[in-house]
């Protein structure tokens, strides 16, 4: 079950930088797997696995609790995160694909 892709038209959104997530949503771009082996052979695109690692590009201001106070986000721009295998809303801008997740759907932050 793959996520539904919502195309972003150039007239509506010139750059993904103009996309601002709302509430507790996080905009990420998946890290691409190496298409080259250690010995220098290039693998066909069909044999390269999709990684569950992504880089956070933008975060919303955070959700609201019952009292109307902001709940702080668990991730920040530039963080590397671990994503679930399924879920999120796919967004395509130009040739690049991005995904929107809720903060609570992100599995972990990868510390270096």
XYZ file of C-alpha atoms in Angstrom:
112
model
C 0.000 0.000 0.000
C 1.877 3.041 -1.223
C 0.990 6.606 -0.174
C -1.053 8.724 -2.516
C 1.037 11.285 -4.426
C -0.336 14.804 -4.651
C 1.325 16.701 -7.513
C 2.391 20.243 -6.752
C 1.957 22.382 -9.832
C 4.677 24.946 -10.696
C 2.184 27.809 -10.785
C 0.948 26.993 -7.267
C 4.315 26.215 -5.693
C 7.553 27.282 -7.332
C 9.777 25.653 -4.742
C 9.318 23.241 -1.871
C 10.828 25.983 0.308
C 7.506 27.827 -0.006
C 5.681 24.935 1.665
C 5.086 25.548 5.385
C 3.743 22.568 7.381
C 0.826 23.287 9.709
C 0.404 22.285 13.354
C 2.420 19.138 14.186
C 3.398 18.182 10.642
C 6.962 17.620 9.437
C 8.202 17.890 5.823
C 10.942 15.360 5.050
C 12.928 14.083 2.106
C 14.023 10.458 2.144
C 17.748 9.720 1.927
C 18.508 7.927 -1.314
C 20.229 4.553 -1.108
C 23.583 4.071 -2.793
C 23.162 2.847 -6.355
C 26.814 1.800 -6.503
C 28.425 -1.189 -4.819
C 31.693 -1.089 -2.889
C 33.499 -2.521 -5.919
C 32.168 0.273 -8.158
C 29.332 -1.508 -9.956
C 26.144 0.472 -10.548
C 22.907 -1.222 -9.502
C 19.687 -0.920 -11.509
C 17.101 1.376 -9.943
C 14.683 -1.537 -9.421
C 17.121 -3.351 -7.104
C 17.885 -0.345 -4.861
C 15.842 -0.447 -1.648
C 14.001 2.582 -0.305
C 15.557 3.639 3.005
C 13.495 4.645 6.032
C 15.918 7.464 6.809
C 15.043 11.069 5.946
C 16.191 14.645 6.467
C 13.790 17.154 8.042
C 13.274 20.153 5.741
C 10.534 22.054 7.602
C 8.437 21.689 10.768
C 5.126 23.171 11.817
C 4.707 25.278 14.956
C 3.364 22.308 16.957
C -0.063 21.027 17.913
C -2.303 22.474 20.596
C -3.196 20.845 23.906
C -6.607 21.090 25.612
C -5.724 24.465 27.108
C -4.684 25.920 23.742
C -0.952 25.878 24.537
C 1.567 24.785 21.887
C 3.088 21.348 22.254
C 6.783 21.579 21.274
C 7.935 19.582 18.262
C 10.218 16.584 18.780
C 12.353 17.330 15.701
C 13.915 20.412 14.116
C 15.012 21.426 10.627
C 18.175 19.572 9.616
C 17.585 16.528 11.851
C 17.948 13.019 10.431
C 14.987 10.840 11.352
C 13.765 7.258 11.046
C 10.385 6.928 9.289
C 7.772 4.171 9.374
C 7.660 1.854 6.355
C 4.202 3.139 5.383
C 2.258 6.342 5.922
C 2.723 10.025 5.399
C 1.436 12.142 2.542
C 3.658 12.208 -0.529
C 4.215 15.554 -2.263
C 5.994 15.963 -5.591
C 7.592 19.236 -6.666
C 9.399 19.033 -9.980
C 11.368 15.795 -10.112
C 11.822 15.552 -6.335
C 9.521 13.700 -3.937
C 8.872 14.776 -0.351
C 6.634 13.503 2.429
C 4.593 15.061 5.211
C 4.322 13.189 8.519
C 2.846 14.082 11.873
C 5.462 14.559 14.586
C 4.048 11.566 16.474
C 4.474 9.278 13.418
C 8.253 9.761 13.268
C 9.907 6.767 14.925
C 13.251 8.211 16.063
C 15.790 10.978 15.661
C 19.216 9.802 14.458
C 22.018 11.373 16.497
C 25.484 11.478 14.973
